[in-house]
């Protein structure tokens, strides 16, 4: 009869995860290659060109107004309901939660914190760079524009560059950046590009962003992805620090759960009343000793000193008799003499 244990599907999954290595050998950290540097420089030039074109109110601003007057949401109203859901793929909150859940699973499976820390660094860079440009230029969106043909800059807005577009590029592109194989990286790169382009075009369709906002959002997100290899040493140090902190907390927790060893021994003491008593005292060697005399293989227990204020307990017959004041009974000595006289036989009786 077979006695093999039948594992459920969930148990087989966990058994498979237990065999995962600490860090897969095929997982390589992206390097800042010459090709990546060229792409980074080209994207930066494109980014600056868009900013200059908007600042100078060039042809790009005229294109923004033409698309705004075209009102795509009125030209194709049947797409409005679907695109309202599609644009959520560019919102920072939902996309960060979805991507963080997947990268958290990868971190647990591969026993490394690099995916989650990389996502955190990328989102931090996104908030700093995009947020500072938004607040610095203060551009108003199409729905809040006040002067036709104007760039609507420095008016207290926060629309330039498009945060939805930049966030879509970073959050979905980070999956391709952290891919463990070349084929997976290429497939995820195409998927993230399609998603980010769709989100940017959807914001233009809904009228929430100018065309120039979307172009600058694409370039801003791509700059962050291309610059991530420069932050890999920082990511590695952060991961090592977290693991060291975890080990330190684990050791402290284990030390706190272990009680301090207190070795005791039972030492016989002769009381003042003449009776043997057992008192528990600490052994000098830290090993518990049995009650009784010390053997040849165990050290003699330390004698415990009697408390200096210990009272001597006497038996009842040794106590000094005390006669109450005003009592008419004779003293103890007289009662003893009278009792002995009464008990003596009378001569001649």
Protein backbone atom coordinates (compact mmCIF):
# COMPACT_ATOMS: atom_id res chain seq x y z
CA UNK A 1 0.00 0.00 0.00
CA UNK A 2 1.35 3.44 -0.96
CA UNK A 3 1.84 5.90 1.86
CA UNK A 4 2.83 8.92 -0.25
CA UNK A 5 1.28 12.18 0.95
CA UNK A 6 -1.12 13.74 -1.55
CA UNK A 7 -0.42 17.47 -1.71
CA UNK A 8 -3.04 20.03 -2.63
CA UNK A 9 -2.41 22.61 -5.32
CA UNK A 10 -1.67 25.33 -2.77
CA UNK A 11 0.78 23.06 -0.91
CA UNK A 12 2.54 22.29 -4.19
CA UNK A 13 2.86 26.03 -4.88
CA UNK A 14 4.45 26.67 -1.48
CA UNK A 15 6.72 23.67 -1.90
CA UNK A 16 7.83 25.12 -5.23
CA UNK A 17 8.52 28.49 -3.63
CA UNK A 18 10.60 26.91 -0.88
CA UNK A 19 12.99 25.62 -3.53
CA UNK A 20 13.55 29.06 -5.01
CA UNK A 21 17.14 30.33 -4.65
CA UNK A 22 18.06 33.37 -2.64
CA UNK A 23 18.75 35.35 -5.82
CA UNK A 24 18.26 33.71 -9.22
CA UNK A 25 21.47 33.40 -11.22
CA UNK A 26 19.83 34.68 -14.40
CA UNK A 27 18.63 37.90 -12.71
CA UNK A 28 20.97 40.66 -13.89
CA UNK A 29 21.02 44.28 -12.79
CA UNK A 30 20.71 46.69 -15.73
CA UNK A 31 23.86 48.68 -16.40
CA UNK A 32 24.25 52.23 -17.72
CA UNK A 33 25.41 51.19 -21.19
CA UNK A 34 26.35 53.51 -24.03
CA UNK A 35 23.07 52.80 -25.79
CA UNK A 36 21.13 53.79 -22.68
CA UNK A 37 23.16 56.97 -22.29
CA UNK A 38 22.39 57.97 -25.90
CA UNK A 39 18.66 57.36 -25.33
CA UNK A 40 18.79 59.35 -22.11
CA UNK A 41 20.47 62.30 -23.81
CA UNK A 42 18.03 62.26 -26.73
CA UNK A 43 15.03 62.13 -24.43
CA UNK A 44 16.40 65.00 -22.35
CA UNK A 45 16.83 67.14 -25.48
CA UNK A 46 13.25 66.34 -26.51
CA UNK A 47 12.04 67.25 -23.01
CA UNK A 48 13.78 70.63 -23.06
CA UNK A 49 12.53 71.34 -26.58
CA UNK A 50 8.92 70.88 -25.50
CA UNK A 51 9.39 73.16 -22.51
CA UNK A 52 10.95 75.87 -24.69
CA UNK A 53 8.19 75.50 -27.30
CA UNK A 54 5.52 76.07 -24.66
CA UNK A 55 7.37 78.94 -23.00
CA UNK A 56 7.72 80.76 -26.34
CA UNK A 57 4.09 80.08 -27.37
CA UNK A 58 5.20 78.39 -30.57
CA UNK A 59 3.33 76.19 -33.06
CA UNK A 60 2.95 73.52 -30.36
CA UNK A 61 0.69 75.80 -28.32
CA UNK A 62 -1.41 76.51 -31.43
CA UNK A 63 -1.76 72.74 -31.92
CA UNK A 64 -2.97 72.46 -28.34
CA UNK A 65 -5.75 74.94 -28.99
CA UNK A 66 -6.76 73.34 -32.27
CA UNK A 67 -7.19 69.93 -30.63
CA UNK A 68 -9.07 71.52 -27.76
CA UNK A 69 -11.55 73.20 -30.14
CA UNK A 70 -11.95 69.94 -32.03
CA UNK A 71 -13.35 68.34 -28.83
CA UNK A 72 -12.66 64.65 -29.47
CA UNK A 73 -15.09 63.60 -26.72
CA UNK A 74 -17.88 65.14 -28.81
CA UNK A 75 -16.67 63.62 -32.06
CA UNK A 76 -16.65 60.06 -30.72
CA UNK A 77 -18.98 59.98 -27.72
CA UNK A 78 -19.37 56.20 -27.90
CA UNK A 79 -15.79 55.82 -26.60
CA UNK A 80 -16.32 57.96 -23.55
CA UNK A 81 -17.49 55.22 -21.18
CA UNK A 82 -14.64 52.86 -22.07
CA UNK A 83 -11.94 55.53 -21.93
CA UNK A 84 -13.14 56.65 -18.52
CA UNK A 85 -12.01 53.25 -17.21
CA UNK A 86 -8.88 53.11 -19.34
CA UNK A 87 -7.53 56.36 -17.92
CA UNK A 88 -7.43 54.73 -14.47
CA UNK A 89 -4.33 52.83 -15.65
CA UNK A 90 -2.49 56.13 -15.36
CA UNK A 91 -3.69 57.15 -11.91
CA UNK A 92 -0.94 56.93 -9.35
CA UNK A 93 -2.87 55.28 -6.55
CA UNK A 94 -4.47 52.28 -8.31
CA UNK A 95 -1.48 51.58 -10.55
CA UNK A 96 1.00 51.78 -7.66
CA UNK A 97 -1.08 49.30 -5.64
CA UNK A 98 -1.37 46.82 -8.52
CA UNK A 99 2.30 46.97 -9.48
CA UNK A 100 3.44 46.89 -5.84
CA UNK A 101 1.35 43.75 -5.24
CA UNK A 102 3.00 41.98 -8.16
CA UNK A 103 6.52 43.12 -7.22
CA UNK A 104 5.86 42.14 -3.61
CA UNK A 105 5.06 38.63 -4.80
CA UNK A 106 8.32 38.58 -6.78
CA UNK A 107 10.26 39.85 -3.78
CA UNK A 108 8.88 37.07 -1.58
CA UNK A 109 9.46 34.45 -4.25
CA UNK A 110 13.05 35.47 -4.98
CA UNK A 111 13.93 36.43 -1.37
CA UNK A 112 15.05 39.91 -2.38
CA UNK A 113 13.72 43.41 -1.76
CA UNK A 114 15.15 44.91 -4.93
CA UNK A 115 11.84 45.01 -6.91
CA UNK A 116 9.96 46.88 -4.19
CA UNK A 117 12.83 49.27 -3.43
CA UNK A 118 13.27 50.00 -7.14
CA UNK A 119 9.58 50.83 -7.46
CA UNK A 120 9.82 53.12 -4.44
CA UNK A 121 12.85 54.95 -5.85
CA UNK A 122 11.17 55.37 -9.25
CA UNK A 123 7.97 56.77 -7.73
CA UNK A 124 9.98 59.11 -5.52
CA UNK A 125 11.88 60.45 -8.54
CA UNK A 126 8.58 60.81 -10.41
CA UNK A 127 7.01 62.87 -7.63
CA UNK A 128 10.04 65.13 -7.28
CA UNK A 129 10.70 65.83 -10.95
CA UNK A 130 7.16 66.00 -12.33
CA UNK A 131 5.74 67.70 -9.26
CA UNK A 132 8.36 70.43 -9.22
CA UNK A 133 7.82 71.26 -12.92
CA UNK A 134 4.03 71.26 -12.46
CA UNK A 135 4.17 73.72 -9.58
CA UNK A 136 6.94 75.80 -11.14
CA UNK A 137 5.22 76.42 -14.49
CA UNK A 138 1.66 76.52 -13.10
CA UNK A 139 -0.12 75.84 -16.39
CA UNK A 140 -3.90 75.67 -16.60
CA UNK A 141 -5.73 72.83 -18.34
CA UNK A 142 -8.00 73.08 -21.38
CA UNK A 143 -11.17 73.22 -19.28
CA UNK A 144 -9.81 76.19 -17.30
CA UNK A 145 -8.15 78.16 -20.11
CA UNK A 146 -8.90 81.90 -20.06
CA UNK A 147 -7.19 83.39 -23.15
CA UNK A 148 -7.30 81.83 -26.60
CA UNK A 149 -3.85 81.17 -28.04
CA UNK A 150 -2.10 81.62 -24.69
CA UNK A 151 0.14 79.00 -23.10
CA UNK A 152 -1.70 79.55 -19.81
CA UNK A 153 1.55 79.42 -17.81
CA UNK A 154 2.17 80.74 -14.28
CA UNK A 155 -1.56 80.87 -13.59
CA UNK A 156 -1.66 78.58 -10.54
CA UNK A 157 -2.37 75.35 -12.43
CA UNK A 158 -0.67 71.95 -12.16
CA UNK A 159 -1.29 70.34 -15.54
CA UNK A 160 2.10 70.47 -17.31
CA UNK A 161 3.52 67.81 -17.70
CA UNK A 162 0.77 65.17 -17.62
CA UNK A 163 1.03 63.21 -14.39
CA UNK A 164 -1.21 60.42 -15.72
CA UNK A 165 1.07 59.86 -18.70
CA UNK A 166 4.33 60.02 -16.74
CA UNK A 167 2.94 57.71 -14.08
CA UNK A 168 1.81 55.18 -16.69
CA UNK A 169 5.29 55.18 -18.26
CA UNK A 170 7.04 54.63 -14.91
CA UNK A 171 4.72 52.16 -13.17
CA UNK A 172 4.21 49.88 -16.16
CA UNK A 173 7.72 50.37 -17.51
CA UNK A 174 9.23 49.28 -14.19
CA UNK A 175 7.93 45.77 -14.90
CA UNK A 176 10.00 45.65 -18.09
CA UNK A 177 12.99 47.13 -16.27
CA UNK A 178 12.89 44.38 -13.62
CA UNK A 179 12.26 41.53 -16.07
CA UNK A 180 14.58 38.56 -15.58
CA UNK A 181 14.87 37.46 -19.22
CA UNK A 182 15.43 39.30 -22.49
CA UNK A 183 12.22 38.02 -24.07
CA UNK A 184 10.13 39.04 -21.07
CA UNK A 185 11.74 42.47 -21.04
CA UNK A 186 10.89 43.05 -24.71
CA UNK A 187 7.30 41.91 -24.33
CA UNK A 188 6.73 44.03 -21.23
CA UNK A 189 8.37 47.02 -22.91
CA UNK A 190 5.85 46.84 -25.76
CA UNK A 191 2.95 46.40 -23.33
CA UNK A 192 4.01 49.34 -21.16
CA UNK A 193 4.51 51.54 -24.23
CA UNK A 194 1.03 50.74 -25.51
CA UNK A 195 -0.55 51.38 -22.10
CA UNK A 196 1.25 54.72 -21.60
CA UNK A 197 0.43 55.91 -25.12
CA UNK A 198 -3.21 54.94 -24.65
CA UNK A 199 -3.45 56.73 -21.31
CA UNK A 200 -1.89 59.90 -22.75
CA UNK A 201 -4.19 59.91 -25.77
CA UNK A 202 -7.19 59.31 -23.49
CA UNK A 203 -6.41 62.42 -21.44
CA UNK A 204 -6.37 64.45 -24.65
CA UNK A 205 -9.67 62.87 -25.72
CA UNK A 206 -11.30 63.73 -22.38
CA UNK A 207 -10.00 67.30 -22.58
CA UNK A 208 -8.10 67.16 -19.29
CA UNK A 209 -4.66 67.74 -20.87
CA UNK A 210 -3.08 69.59 -23.75
CA UNK A 211 -1.13 67.65 -26.38
CA UNK A 212 2.10 69.23 -25.15
CA UNK A 213 1.29 68.02 -21.61
CA UNK A 214 1.17 64.43 -22.85
CA UNK A 215 4.39 64.75 -24.86
CA UNK A 216 6.24 66.12 -21.84
CA UNK A 217 4.74 63.42 -19.60
CA UNK A 218 6.00 60.66 -21.90
CA UNK A 219 9.51 62.09 -21.95
CA UNK A 220 9.52 62.71 -18.16
CA UNK A 221 8.60 59.11 -17.39
CA UNK A 222 11.10 57.74 -19.91
CA UNK A 223 13.89 59.83 -18.36
CA UNK A 224 13.27 58.22 -14.98
CA UNK A 225 13.35 54.68 -16.41
CA UNK A 226 16.56 55.38 -18.34
CA UNK A 227 18.29 56.89 -15.29
CA UNK A 228 17.42 54.06 -12.87
CA UNK A 229 20.75 52.15 -13.32
CA UNK A 230 22.53 55.10 -11.70
CA UNK A 231 20.52 54.41 -8.53
CA UNK A 232 21.25 50.67 -8.40
CA UNK A 233 24.10 51.05 -5.82
CA UNK A 234 21.74 53.02 -3.58
CA UNK A 235 19.08 50.33 -4.00
CA UNK A 236 21.59 47.61 -3.07
CA UNK A 237 22.69 49.49 0.06
CA UNK A 238 19.08 50.05 1.10
CA UNK A 239 18.33 46.34 0.69
CA UNK A 240 21.37 45.34 2.75
CA UNK A 241 20.42 47.81 5.47
CA UNK A 242 16.86 46.44 5.69
CA UNK A 243 18.12 42.86 6.00
CA UNK A 244 20.64 43.86 8.70
CA UNK A 245 17.92 45.68 10.60
CA UNK A 246 15.66 42.63 10.36
CA UNK A 247 18.38 40.36 11.78
CA UNK A 248 19.05 42.82 14.59
CA UNK A 249 15.38 42.97 15.55
CA UNK A 250 15.12 39.19 15.36
CA UNK A 251 18.09 38.72 17.71
CA UNK A 252 16.64 41.24 20.15
CA UNK A 253 13.29 39.47 20.09
CA UNK A 254 14.92 36.10 20.76
CA UNK A 255 16.99 37.55 23.59
CA UNK A 256 13.90 39.11 25.15
CA UNK A 257 11.99 35.82 25.08
CA UNK A 258 14.80 33.86 26.86
CA UNK A 259 14.69 34.37 30.67
CA UNK A 260 17.94 34.98 32.47
CA UNK A 261 19.22 31.69 33.97
CA UNK A 262 19.11 31.71 37.78
CA UNK A 263 20.83 28.67 39.24
CA UNK A 264 19.82 27.73 42.78
CA UNK A 265 20.86 25.17 45.33
CA UNK A 266 19.30 23.93 48.56
CA UNK A 267 21.71 24.54 51.42
CA UNK A 268 21.07 23.09 54.89
CA UNK A 269 21.25 25.64 57.64
CA UNK A 270 21.25 25.02 61.40
CA UNK A 271 18.77 27.36 62.99
CA UNK A 272 19.23 28.95 66.37
CA UNK A 273 16.54 26.72 67.79
CA UNK A 274 18.50 23.59 66.96
CA UNK A 275 16.45 22.52 63.89
CA UNK A 276 17.72 21.94 60.36
CA UNK A 277 16.23 24.12 57.67
CA UNK A 278 16.68 24.32 53.86
CA UNK A 279 17.36 27.70 52.29
CA UNK A 280 17.58 28.33 48.50
CA UNK A 281 20.79 30.17 47.59
CA UNK A 282 22.58 30.86 44.28
CA UNK A 283 25.37 28.48 43.39
CA UNK A 284 28.71 30.03 42.52
CA UNK A 285 29.14 27.88 39.42
CA UNK A 286 25.72 28.71 37.93
CA UNK A 287 24.67 25.02 37.91
CA UNK A 288 21.71 23.78 39.95
CA UNK A 289 22.74 21.52 42.82
CA UNK A 290 20.66 18.95 44.67
CA UNK A 291 19.83 19.21 48.33
CA UNK A 292 22.29 17.66 50.72
CA UNK A 293 26.02 17.56 51.12
CA UNK A 294 28.38 18.43 48.23
CA UNK A 295 30.01 15.58 46.36
CA UNK A 296 33.54 15.29 45.09
CA UNK A 297 32.52 16.33 41.58
CA UNK A 298 30.45 19.32 42.58
CA UNK A 299 31.65 22.37 44.49
CA UNK A 300 30.50 22.94 48.00
CA UNK A 301 27.60 25.35 48.22
CA UNK A 302 28.23 28.74 49.72
CA UNK A 303 27.04 29.00 53.31
CA UNK A 304 24.25 31.45 53.72
CA UNK A 305 24.73 33.92 56.54
CA UNK A 306 22.11 34.04 59.25
CA UNK A 307 20.31 37.32 59.47
CA UNK A 308 21.85 39.40 62.29
CA UNK A 309 18.46 40.31 63.65
CA UNK A 310 17.23 36.72 63.85
CA UNK A 311 15.30 35.95 67.02
CA UNK A 312 16.02 32.86 69.12
CA UNK A 313 12.91 30.75 69.45
CA UNK A 314 12.79 28.82 72.76
CA UNK A 315 10.46 26.08 73.82
CA UNK A 316 7.71 26.75 76.30
CA UNK A 317 9.55 25.20 79.25
CA UNK A 318 12.54 27.51 78.75
CA UNK A 319 10.57 30.71 78.79
CA UNK A 320 10.74 32.98 81.86
CA UNK A 321 7.43 32.87 83.71
CA UNK A 322 5.67 36.16 84.04
CA UNK A 323 3.22 36.76 86.87
CA UNK A 324 0.41 39.20 86.08
CA UNK A 325 0.31 42.32 88.20
CA UNK A 326 -2.28 42.15 90.93
CA UNK A 327 -2.74 38.40 90.74
CA UNK A 328 -3.45 36.65 94.03
CA UNK A 329 -1.89 33.43 92.86
CA UNK A 330 1.53 32.71 94.39
CA UNK A 331 4.60 32.92 92.24
CA UNK A 332 5.70 30.04 90.12
CA UNK A 333 8.40 28.88 92.59
CA UNK A 334 5.99 28.97 95.54
CA UNK A 335 3.35 26.96 93.64
CA UNK A 336 5.96 24.34 92.79
CA UNK A 337 7.11 24.08 96.44
CA UNK A 338 3.52 23.85 97.72
CA UNK A 339 2.69 21.16 95.16
CA UNK A 340 5.76 19.11 96.18
CA UNK A 341 4.92 19.47 99.89
CA UNK A 342 1.38 18.31 99.36
CA UNK A 343 2.52 15.30 97.48
CA UNK A 344 5.02 14.26 100.22
CA UNK A 345 3.61 11.43 102.44
CA UNK A 346 2.96 12.26 106.09
CA UNK A 347 5.16 10.35 108.52
CA UNK A 348 3.36 7.93 110.76
CA UNK A 349 0.31 8.00 108.58
